[in-house]
PDB file of C-alpha atoms and ligand atoms in Angstrom:
ATOM      1  CA  MET A 285     -57.051  -2.388 -15.888  1.00  0.00           C
ATOM      2  CA  TYR A 286     -55.981   0.224 -13.164  1.00  0.00           C
ATOM      3  CA  ASN A 287     -56.530  -0.906  -9.903  1.00  0.00           C
ATOM      4  CA  GLU A 288     -55.835   1.893  -7.225  1.00  0.00           C
ATOM      5  CA  GLU A 289     -54.986  -0.593  -4.397  1.00  0.00           C
ATOM      6  CA  LYS A 290     -52.343  -2.519  -6.399  1.00  0.00           C
ATOM      7  CA  PHE A 291     -50.944   1.059  -7.679  1.00  0.00           C
ATOM      8  CA  ALA A 292     -50.593   1.899  -3.812  1.00  0.00           C
ATOM      9  CA  ALA A 293     -48.759  -1.514  -3.161  1.00  0.00           C
ATOM     10  CA  VAL A 294     -46.266  -0.971  -5.851  1.00  0.00           C
ATOM     11  CA  GLU A 295     -45.833   2.789  -6.032  1.00  0.00           C
ATOM     12  CA  ASP A 296     -43.243   2.984  -3.005  1.00  0.00           C
ATOM     13  CA  ASN A 297     -40.899   0.944  -4.740  1.00  0.00           C
ATOM     14  CA  PHE A 298     -41.155   1.999  -8.315  1.00  0.00           C
ATOM     15  CA  ILE A 299     -41.830   5.623  -8.175  1.00  0.00           C
ATOM     16  CA  HIS A 300     -41.055   7.196  -4.674  1.00  0.00           C
ATOM     17  CA  ILE A 301     -37.928   5.033  -3.854  1.00  0.00           C
ATOM     18  CA  HIS A 302     -36.550   5.291  -7.384  1.00  0.00           C
ATOM     19  CA  GLY A 303     -37.049   9.184  -7.064  1.00  0.00           C
ATOM     20  CA  ALA A 304     -35.304   9.431  -3.961  1.00  0.00           C
ATOM     21  CA  LEU A 305     -32.364   7.669  -5.532  1.00  0.00           C
ATOM     22  CA  LEU A 306     -32.058   9.979  -8.424  1.00  0.00           C
ATOM     23  CA  THR A 307     -32.744  13.040  -6.186  1.00  0.00           C
ATOM     24  CA  ASP A 308     -29.597  11.997  -3.958  1.00  0.00           C
ATOM     25  CA  LEU A 309     -27.591  10.947  -6.810  1.00  0.00           C
ATOM     26  CA  GLY A 310     -28.172  14.069  -8.750  1.00  0.00           C
ATOM     27  CA  ARG A 311     -26.956  16.190  -5.532  1.00  0.00           C
ATOM     28  CA  ILE A 312     -23.921  14.082  -5.216  1.00  0.00           C
ATOM     29  CA  VAL A 313     -23.176  14.568  -9.053  1.00  0.00           C
ATOM     30  CA  ASP A 314     -23.651  18.394  -8.701  1.00  0.00           C
ATOM     31  CA  GLY A 315     -21.692  18.574  -5.388  1.00  0.00           C
ATOM     32  CA  GLU A 316     -18.032  19.148  -4.499  1.00  0.00           C
ATOM     33  CA  LYS A 317     -15.729  16.656  -3.680  1.00  0.00           C
ATOM     34  CA  HIS A 318     -16.509  16.609  -0.062  1.00  0.00           C
ATOM     35  CA  VAL A 319     -20.227  15.675  -0.896  1.00  0.00           C
ATOM     36  CA  PHE A 320     -18.964  12.863  -2.945  1.00  0.00           C
ATOM     37  CA  PHE A 321     -16.682  11.595   0.149  1.00  0.00           C
ATOM     38  CA  GLU A 322     -19.421  12.079   2.757  1.00  0.00           C
ATOM     39  CA  SER A 323     -22.571  11.087   0.815  1.00  0.00           C
ATOM     40  CA  PHE A 324     -21.746   8.318  -1.762  1.00  0.00           C
ATOM     41  CA  PRO A 325     -21.096   5.483   0.574  1.00  0.00           C
ATOM     42  CA  ARG A 326     -24.369   5.720   1.992  1.00  0.00           C
ATOM     43  CA  PHE A 327     -26.139   6.207  -1.242  1.00  0.00           C
ATOM     44  CA  ALA A 328     -24.441   3.149  -2.361  1.00  0.00           C
ATOM     45  CA  ARG A 329     -25.496   1.184   0.592  1.00  0.00           C
ATOM     46  CA  ILE A 330     -29.401   2.054   0.029  1.00  0.00           C
ATOM     47  CA  LEU A 331     -29.105   1.320  -3.630  1.00  0.00           C
ATOM     48  CA  SER A 332     -27.463  -1.976  -3.097  1.00  0.00           C
ATOM     49  CA  LYS A 333     -30.027  -2.946  -0.755  1.00  0.00           C
ATOM     50  CA  HIS A 334     -32.806  -1.806  -3.287  1.00  0.00           C
ATOM     51  CA  THR A 335     -31.279  -3.838  -5.780  1.00  0.00           C
ATOM     52  CA  GLU A 336     -30.911  -6.793  -3.503  1.00  0.00           C
ATOM     53  CA  ILE A 337     -34.693  -6.534  -2.343  1.00  0.00           C
ATOM     54  CA  GLU A 338     -35.774  -6.789  -5.994  1.00  0.00           C
ATOM     55  CA  ASP A 339     -33.355  -9.521  -6.999  1.00  0.00           C
ATOM     56  CA  ARG A 340     -34.288 -11.868  -3.839  1.00  0.00           C
ATOM     57  CA  LEU A 341     -37.886 -11.153  -3.134  1.00  0.00           C
ATOM     58  CA  PHE A 342     -39.982  -9.173  -5.785  1.00  0.00           C
ATOM     59  CA  PHE A 343     -38.554 -10.250  -9.202  1.00  0.00           C
ATOM     60  CA  PRO A 344     -38.051 -14.149  -8.106  1.00  0.00           C
ATOM     61  CA  ALA A 345     -41.846 -13.951  -7.292  1.00  0.00           C
ATOM     62  CA  LEU A 346     -42.645 -12.359 -10.504  1.00  0.00           C
ATOM     63  CA  GLU A 347     -40.523 -14.736 -12.570  1.00  0.00           C
ATOM     64  CA  LYS A 348     -42.501 -17.667 -11.167  1.00  0.00           C
ATOM     65  CA  ARG A 349     -45.831 -16.191 -12.273  1.00  0.00           C
ATOM     66  CA  ALA A 350     -44.567 -14.701 -15.456  1.00  0.00           C
ATOM     67  CA  PRO A 351     -41.182 -16.219 -16.827  1.00  0.00           C
ATOM     68  CA  GLY A 352     -38.881 -13.611 -18.467  1.00  0.00           C
ATOM     69  CA  ALA A 353     -40.703 -10.617 -17.167  1.00  0.00           C
ATOM     70  CA  THR A 354     -37.782  -9.216 -15.383  1.00  0.00           C
ATOM     71  CA  ARG A 355     -35.079 -10.284 -17.786  1.00  0.00           C
ATOM     72  CA  ILE A 356     -34.472  -6.613 -18.741  1.00  0.00           C
ATOM     73  CA  VAL A 357     -33.007  -6.123 -15.220  1.00  0.00           C
ATOM     74  CA  ASP A 358     -30.400  -8.676 -15.074  1.00  0.00           C
ATOM     75  CA  LEU A 359     -27.646  -6.642 -17.170  1.00  0.00           C
ATOM     76  CA  PRO A 360     -28.496  -3.192 -15.535  1.00  0.00           C
ATOM     77  CA  HIS A 361     -28.306  -4.846 -12.047  1.00  0.00           C
ATOM     78  CA  GLN A 362     -24.766  -6.200 -12.777  1.00  0.00           C
ATOM     79  CA  GLU A 363     -23.764  -2.881 -14.501  1.00  0.00           C
ATOM     80  CA  ILE A 364     -24.982  -0.869 -11.276  1.00  0.00           C
ATOM     81  CA  GLU A 365     -22.980  -3.144  -9.276  1.00  0.00           C
ATOM     82  CA  ASP A 366     -19.837  -2.470 -10.965  1.00  0.00           C
ATOM     83  CA  HIS A 367     -20.192   1.276 -10.867  1.00  0.00           C
ATOM     84  CA  LEU A 368     -21.054   1.213  -7.394  1.00  0.00           C
ATOM     85  CA  ALA A 369     -18.007  -1.051  -6.614  1.00  0.00           C
ATOM     86  CA  LYS A 370     -15.521   1.539  -8.491  1.00  0.00           C
ATOM     87  CA  LEU A 371     -17.155   4.600  -7.232  1.00  0.00           C
ATOM     88  CA  LEU A 372     -17.113   3.116  -3.799  1.00  0.00           C
ATOM     89  CA  ILE A 373     -13.311   2.618  -3.732  1.00  0.00           C
ATOM     90  CA  TRP A 374     -12.798   6.128  -5.067  1.00  0.00           C
ATOM     91  CA  SER A 375     -15.047   7.636  -2.172  1.00  0.00           C
ATOM     92  CA  ARG A 376     -12.830   5.754   0.440  1.00  0.00           C
ATOM     93  CA  GLY A 377      -9.950   7.791  -0.912  1.00  0.00           C
ATOM     94  CA  ILE A 378      -8.313   4.551  -2.660  1.00  0.00           C
ATOM     95  CA  ASP A 379      -6.911   5.182  -6.036  1.00  0.00           C
ATOM     96  CA  TYR A 380      -8.972   8.686  -6.125  1.00  0.00           C
ATOM     97  CA  PRO A 381      -8.190   9.782  -9.675  1.00  0.00           C
ATOM     98  CA  GLY A 382      -9.448  13.642  -9.028  1.00  0.00           C
ATOM     99  CA  GLN A 383     -12.851  15.024  -8.933  1.00  0.00           C
ATOM    100  CA  CYS A 384     -13.190  15.457 -12.884  1.00  0.00           C
ATOM    101  CA  GLN A 385     -12.800  11.884 -13.363  1.00  0.00           C
ATOM    102  CA  VAL A 386     -15.130  11.010 -10.557  1.00  0.00           C
ATOM    103  CA  ARG A 387     -17.645  13.466 -12.029  1.00  0.00           C
ATOM    104  CA  GLU A 388     -17.539  12.037 -15.349  1.00  0.00           C
ATOM    105  CA  ARG A 389     -18.142   8.362 -14.050  1.00  0.00           C
ATOM    106  CA  LEU A 390     -20.891   9.747 -11.800  1.00  0.00           C
ATOM    107  CA  MET A 391     -22.628  11.275 -14.691  1.00  0.00           C
ATOM    108  CA  CYS A 392     -22.506   8.062 -16.701  1.00  0.00           C
ATOM    109  CA  PHE A 393     -23.668   5.972 -13.699  1.00  0.00           C
ATOM    110  CA  GLU A 394     -26.646   8.607 -13.268  1.00  0.00           C
ATOM    111  CA  ARG A 395     -27.546   7.914 -16.992  1.00  0.00           C
ATOM    112  CA  GLU A 396     -27.521   4.295 -16.632  1.00  0.00           C
ATOM    113  CA  LEU A 397     -29.260   4.339 -13.539  1.00  0.00           C
ATOM    114  CA  GLU A 398     -32.155   6.724 -14.668  1.00  0.00           C
ATOM    115  CA  ALA A 399     -32.606   4.494 -17.731  1.00  0.00           C
ATOM    116  CA  HIS A 400     -32.893   1.198 -15.865  1.00  0.00           C
ATOM    117  CA  LEU A 401     -35.302   2.813 -13.151  1.00  0.00           C
ATOM    118  CA  LEU A 402     -37.425   4.029 -15.930  1.00  0.00           C
ATOM    119  CA  GLU A 403     -37.641   0.460 -17.565  1.00  0.00           C
ATOM    120  CA  GLU A 404     -38.517  -0.960 -14.382  1.00  0.00           C
ATOM    121  CA  ARG A 405     -41.301   1.272 -13.945  1.00  0.00           C
ATOM    122  CA  ARG A 406     -42.251   0.948 -17.679  1.00  0.00           C
ATOM    123  CA  VAL A 407     -42.128  -2.721 -17.780  1.00  0.00           C
ATOM    124  CA  VAL A 408     -41.753  -4.528 -14.509  1.00  0.00           C
ATOM    125  CA  MET A 409     -44.169  -2.365 -12.388  1.00  0.00           C
ATOM    126  CA  PRO A 410     -47.109  -3.048 -14.725  1.00  0.00           C
ATOM    127  CA  ALA A 411     -46.379  -6.690 -14.521  1.00  0.00           C
ATOM    128  CA  MET A 412     -46.507  -6.997 -10.738  1.00  0.00           C
ATOM    129  CA  MET A 413     -50.007  -5.229 -10.771  1.00  0.00           C
ATOM    130  CA  GLU A 414     -51.057  -7.698 -13.525  1.00  0.00           C
ATOM    131  CA  HIS A 415     -49.801 -10.867 -12.083  1.00  0.00           C
ATOM    132  CA  PHE A 416     -50.435 -10.584  -8.366  1.00  0.00           C
ATOM    133  CA  SER A 417     -53.451  -9.621  -6.427  1.00  0.00           C
ATOM    134  CA  ALA A 418     -53.264  -6.485  -4.022  1.00  0.00           C
ATOM    135  CA  ALA A 419     -53.302  -8.865  -0.800  1.00  0.00           C
ATOM    136  CA  GLU A 420     -50.142 -10.603  -2.503  1.00  0.00           C
ATOM    137  CA  LEU A 421     -48.557  -7.225  -3.360  1.00  0.00           C
ATOM    138  CA  TRP A 422     -48.913  -5.993   0.219  1.00  0.00           C
ATOM    139  CA  ALA A 423     -47.755  -9.480   1.556  1.00  0.00           C
ATOM    140  CA  LEU A 424     -44.402  -8.915  -0.555  1.00  0.00           C
ATOM    141  CA  ASP A 425     -44.292  -5.366   0.669  1.00  0.00           C
ATOM    142  CA  GLY A 426     -44.454  -6.683   3.982  1.00  0.00           C
ATOM    143  CA  ARG A 427     -41.424  -8.712   3.897  1.00  0.00           C
ATOM    144  CA  ILE A 428     -38.830  -6.057   2.945  1.00  0.00           C
ATOM    145  CA  MET A 429     -38.044  -5.784   6.711  1.00  0.00           C
ATOM    146  CA  GLU A 430     -36.813  -9.287   6.512  1.00  0.00           C
ATOM    147  CA  PHE A 431     -33.900  -8.028   4.366  1.00  0.00           C
ATOM    148  CA  CYS A 432     -33.000  -5.006   6.663  1.00  0.00           C
ATOM    149  CA  SER A 433     -31.214  -4.871   9.927  1.00  0.00           C
ATOM    150  CA  PRO A 434     -32.583  -2.640  12.552  1.00  0.00           C
ATOM    151  CA  GLU A 435     -29.409  -0.498  12.170  1.00  0.00           C
ATOM    152  CA  PHE A 436     -29.837  -0.327   8.326  1.00  0.00           C
ATOM    153  CA  MET A 437     -33.414   0.724   8.731  1.00  0.00           C
ATOM    154  CA  GLN A 438     -32.495   3.415  10.916  1.00  0.00           C
ATOM    155  CA  GLU A 439     -29.975   4.944   8.411  1.00  0.00           C
ATOM    156  CA  MET A 440     -32.491   4.213   5.569  1.00  0.00           C
ATOM    157  CA  MET A 441     -35.644   5.467   6.700  1.00  0.00           C
ATOM    158  CA  PRO A 442     -34.623   9.114   7.500  1.00  0.00           C
ATOM    159  CA  TRP A 443     -32.600   9.092   4.142  1.00  0.00           C
ATOM    160  CA  TRP A 444     -35.705   8.164   2.222  1.00  0.00           C
ATOM    161  CA  PHE A 445     -37.727  11.016   3.518  1.00  0.00           C
ATOM    162  CA  ILE A 446     -35.109  13.564   3.040  1.00  0.00           C
ATOM    163  CA  HIS A 447     -35.250  12.850  -0.544  1.00  0.00           C
ATOM    164  CA  MET A 448     -38.649  12.362  -1.301  1.00  0.00           C
ATOM    165  CA  ASP A 449     -41.326  14.956  -2.237  1.00  0.00           C
ATOM    166  CA  LEU A 450     -44.480  15.298  -0.160  1.00  0.00           C
ATOM    167  CA  ALA A 451     -46.481  12.693  -2.488  1.00  0.00           C
ATOM    168  CA  GLY A 452     -43.888  10.129  -1.661  1.00  0.00           C
ATOM    169  CA  ARG A 453     -43.546  10.832   1.925  1.00  0.00           C
ATOM    170  CA  VAL A 454     -47.313  10.593   2.310  1.00  0.00           C
ATOM    171  CA  ALA A 455     -47.421   7.394   0.367  1.00  0.00           C
ATOM    172  CA  VAL A 456     -44.649   5.630   2.034  1.00  0.00           C
ATOM    173  CA  ALA A 457     -45.460   6.752   5.544  1.00  0.00           C
ATOM    174  CA  GLN A 458     -49.168   5.280   4.942  1.00  0.00           C
ATOM    175  CA  ASN A 459     -47.891   2.065   3.694  1.00  0.00           C
ATOM    176  CA  MET A 460     -45.530   1.435   6.305  1.00  0.00           C
ATOM    177  CA  LEU A 461     -47.773   2.256   9.059  1.00  0.00           C
ATOM    178  CA  GLY A 462     -50.051  -0.310   7.531  1.00  0.00           C
ATOM    179  CA  GLY A 463     -47.653  -2.932   7.361  1.00  0.00           C
ATOM    180  CA  VAL A 464     -45.608  -2.993  10.435  1.00  0.00           C
ATOM    181  CA  ASP A 465     -46.335  -4.575  14.007  1.00  0.00           C
ATOM    182  CA  PRO A 466     -48.377  -1.916  15.963  1.00  0.00           C
ATOM    183  CA  ASP A 467     -45.396  -2.109  18.685  1.00  0.00           C
ATOM    184  CA  PHE A 468     -42.976  -0.765  16.178  1.00  0.00           C
ATOM    185  CA  VAL A 469     -45.058   2.127  15.019  1.00  0.00           C
ATOM    186  CA  PRO A 470     -43.417   4.591  17.578  1.00  0.00           C
ATOM    187  CA  VAL A 471     -39.829   3.707  16.520  1.00  0.00           C
ATOM    188  CA  LEU A 472     -40.863   3.875  12.779  1.00  0.00           C
ATOM    189  CA  CYS A 473     -42.257   7.455  13.524  1.00  0.00           C
ATOM    190  CA  GLN A 474     -39.098   8.308  15.155  1.00  0.00           C
ATOM    191  CA  TRP A 475     -37.077   7.451  12.289  1.00  0.00           C
ATOM    192  CA  ILE A 476     -39.268   9.023   9.655  1.00  0.00           C
ATOM    193  CA  SER A 477     -39.055  12.546  11.771  1.00  0.00           C
ATOM    194  CA  ASP A 478     -35.486  12.133  12.009  1.00  0.00           C
ATOM    195  CA  GLY A 479     -35.212  13.044   8.255  1.00  0.00           C
ATOM    196  CA  LEU A 480     -37.367  16.032   8.350  1.00  0.00           C
ATOM    197  CA  ASP A 481     -37.323  19.726   9.674  1.00  0.00           C
ATOM    198  CA  THR A 482     -40.150  20.667  11.816  1.00  0.00           C
ATOM    199  CA  GLU A 483     -42.056  22.359   8.998  1.00  0.00           C
ATOM    200  CA  ALA A 484     -41.849  19.247   6.736  1.00  0.00           C
ATOM    201  CA  TRP A 485     -42.696  16.920   9.652  1.00  0.00           C
ATOM    202  CA  LEU A 486     -45.755  18.931  10.395  1.00  0.00           C
ATOM    203  CA  GLU A 487     -46.702  19.038   6.773  1.00  0.00           C
ATOM    204  CA  LEU A 488     -46.546  15.248   6.565  1.00  0.00           C
ATOM    205  CA  LEU A 489     -48.339  14.816   9.818  1.00  0.00           C
ATOM    206  CA  ALA A 490     -51.203  17.201   8.682  1.00  0.00           C
ATOM    207  CA  ARG A 491     -51.500  14.333   5.828  1.00  0.00           C
ATOM    208  CA  VAL A 492     -50.824  11.381   7.760  1.00  0.00           C
ATOM    209  CA  PRO A 493     -52.297  12.102  11.221  1.00  0.00           C
ATOM    210  CA  ALA A 494     -51.434   8.423  12.528  1.00  0.00           C
ATOM    211  CA  LEU A 495     -47.493   9.286  12.602  1.00  0.00           C
ATOM    212  CA  ALA A 496     -48.530  11.167  15.953  1.00  0.00           C
ATOM    213  CA  GLN A 497     -48.280   7.814  17.591  1.00  0.00           C
ATOM    214  CA  GLY A 498     -44.619   8.160  17.769  1.00  0.00           C
ATOM    215  CA  PRO A 499     -42.603   9.369  20.559  1.00  0.00           C
ATOM    216  CA  THR A 500     -42.601  12.986  19.262  1.00  0.00           C
ATOM    217  CA  ARG A 501     -46.321  13.123  19.708  1.00  0.00           C
ATOM    218  CA  VAL A 502     -45.768  15.390  22.881  1.00  0.00           C
ATOM    219  CA  GLU A 503     -43.707  17.824  20.693  1.00  0.00           C
ATOM    220  CA  VAL A 504     -46.165  17.905  18.036  1.00  0.00           C
ATOM    221  CA  GLN A 505     -49.119  18.745  20.293  1.00  0.00           C
ATOM    222  CA  VAL A 506     -47.151  21.556  21.878  1.00  0.00           C
ATOM    223  CA  ALA A 507     -46.353  22.677  18.164  1.00  0.00           C
ATOM    224  CA  PHE A 508     -50.315  22.639  17.244  1.00  0.00           C
TER     225      PHE A 508
HETATM  226 FE1  LIG B1038     -33.424  -2.221  -9.978  1.00  0.00          FE
HETATM  227 FE1  LIG B1039     -35.693  -0.250  -8.598  1.00  0.00          FE
END
């Protein structure tokens, strides 16, 4: 049965972060050679971390409650890592085969990634909501930071917000504000605002006023 709070606790990972990954990859696929060289390494770091958090945090927890529930992701996760390894080497200019071949591989990777993310949303996301309480889902969500260094968070947070639509930005900002230590909120707000231009930041702030606790509060008050 649909439960609004459980949905709120899992939508970040299975809808909005997946959406951001596909948006950025689509931009790289459509981009010129320099976009691949500039953007692919960061995309690869963020996707690898997403996969690592699923493999080390979310999916082992689900497997304990529902053995076999995450079996469909084992092979795709391995295939994603294989694609990333090859494309990363090329993005560093090593054995670069030319942009035609890079684009072909990127398009194949994009199709596989899209299918994988849809499967996770179709099969794993409902299983998470079925087998955990809302409090347990929030507790799992709250452990994500354990897997990310501050340097990595500083890179990933603006990236998330650049590549999400407004609905995603609102949902993720609200969830993060609710999950972090209050002392950390100003830093979090700064990282979020780093990813957005003024118009997008103000649009988000109008929907999530608690973001005004950050160090950008003075600027925002002036802007209003
Ligand atoms: Fe995955
Ligand atoms: Fe995923």
